[in-house]
XYZ file of C-alpha atoms in Angstrom:
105
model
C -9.867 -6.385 6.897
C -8.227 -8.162 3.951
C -4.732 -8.487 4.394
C -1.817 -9.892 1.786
C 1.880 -11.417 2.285
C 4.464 -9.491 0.974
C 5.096 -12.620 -0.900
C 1.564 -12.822 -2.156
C 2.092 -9.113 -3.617
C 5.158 -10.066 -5.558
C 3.318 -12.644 -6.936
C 1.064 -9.926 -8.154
C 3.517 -7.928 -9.545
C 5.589 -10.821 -11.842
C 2.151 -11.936 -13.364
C 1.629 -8.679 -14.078
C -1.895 -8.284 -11.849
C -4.198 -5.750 -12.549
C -4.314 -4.157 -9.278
C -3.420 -0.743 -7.935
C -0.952 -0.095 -5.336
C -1.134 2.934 -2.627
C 1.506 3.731 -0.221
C 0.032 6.181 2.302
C 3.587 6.847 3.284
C 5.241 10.658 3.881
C 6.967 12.154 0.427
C 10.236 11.421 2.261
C 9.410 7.977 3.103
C 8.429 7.395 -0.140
C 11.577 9.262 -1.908
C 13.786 6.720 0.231
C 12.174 3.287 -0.727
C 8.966 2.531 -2.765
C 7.578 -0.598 -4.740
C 6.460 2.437 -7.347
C 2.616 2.609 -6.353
C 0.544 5.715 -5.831
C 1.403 8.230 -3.341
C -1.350 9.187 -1.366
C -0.187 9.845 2.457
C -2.442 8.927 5.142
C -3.639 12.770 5.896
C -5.062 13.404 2.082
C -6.620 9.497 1.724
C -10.296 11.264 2.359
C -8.993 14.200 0.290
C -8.004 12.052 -2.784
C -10.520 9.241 -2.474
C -11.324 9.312 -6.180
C -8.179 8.532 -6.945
C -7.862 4.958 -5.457
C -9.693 2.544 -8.122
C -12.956 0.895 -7.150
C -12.996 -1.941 -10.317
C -10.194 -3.573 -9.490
C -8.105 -4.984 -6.399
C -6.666 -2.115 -4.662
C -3.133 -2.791 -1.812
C -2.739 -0.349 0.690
C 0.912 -0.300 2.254
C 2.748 1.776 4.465
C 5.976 1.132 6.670
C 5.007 -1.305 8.816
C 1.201 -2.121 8.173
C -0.580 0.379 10.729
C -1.500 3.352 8.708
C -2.230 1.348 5.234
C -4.800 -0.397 7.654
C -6.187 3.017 9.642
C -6.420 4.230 5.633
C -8.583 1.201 4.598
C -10.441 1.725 7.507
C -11.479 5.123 6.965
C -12.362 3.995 3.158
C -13.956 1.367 3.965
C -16.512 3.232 6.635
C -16.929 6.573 4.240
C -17.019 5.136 0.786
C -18.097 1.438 1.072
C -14.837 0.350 -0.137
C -14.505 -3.284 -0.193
C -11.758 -4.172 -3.086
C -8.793 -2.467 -0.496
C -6.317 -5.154 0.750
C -3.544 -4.204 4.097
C 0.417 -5.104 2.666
C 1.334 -7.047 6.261
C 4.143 -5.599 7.520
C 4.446 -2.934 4.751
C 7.835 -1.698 3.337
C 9.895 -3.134 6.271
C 8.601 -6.819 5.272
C 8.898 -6.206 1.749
C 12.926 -5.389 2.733
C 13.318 -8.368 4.772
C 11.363 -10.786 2.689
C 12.090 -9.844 -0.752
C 14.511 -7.459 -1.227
C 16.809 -7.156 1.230
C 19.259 -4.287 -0.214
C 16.315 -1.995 0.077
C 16.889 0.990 2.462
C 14.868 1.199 5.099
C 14.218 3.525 7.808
C-alpha cells in the first residue's frame, strides 16, 4: 500500500495538487479537526465508492492511519483501485507535525 508523510501532503496542498482527499473519519471526528477533504466514514466507503476519483491521486486519512488503510484495502480488492495513497499517522501526525494548535482527540 502507498503511503505519504504528512509533510509530503502539505506539500500537495501549497502547490495546489490535483488530488482528492478522503477522511474516513466519524461526523464528530471530522466536526472537531479536518484538513477539509471528503467525508466518507469507513462504514459507507463500499457504499459511496463512486464518489472517490479514479483519474487522479486520491489520500485516504483517518486519525491515526488504521482505518484510511483498512478503507484502501477494501477499494483496492473490490474496485481495482490503484491511485489511493494511506496519510501515515493521519490527523494526529498532521497535529504534531504541522499544525500543532489543532485539536485533537
Amino acid at each position: 500500500m502507498k503511503e505519504i508523510s504528512v509533510q509530503e501532503l502539505k506539500e500537495m496542498m501549497d502547490n495546489h495538487n490535483d488530488f482528492q482527499l478522503i477522511d474516513v473519519r466519524e461526523d464528530f471526528e471530522y466536526e472537531m479537526s479536518n484538513l477539509g477533504g471528503n467525508l466518507i466514514p469507513l462504514g459507507g466507503i463500499l457504499i459511496e465508492a463512486d464518489q472517490v476519483a479514479k483519474d487522479k491521486p486520491v489520500v485516504v486519512m483517518c486519525r491515526s492511519g488504521r482505518r484510511s488503510a483498512a478503507a484502501i484495502m477494501q477499494l483496492e480488492q473490490q474496485f481495482g483501485f490503484t491511485n489511493l495513497a494511506n496519510l501515515q499517522g493521519g490527523i494526529l501526525a498532521w497535529a504534531e507535525d504541522i499544525d500543532p494548535s489543532m485539536q485533537v482527540y
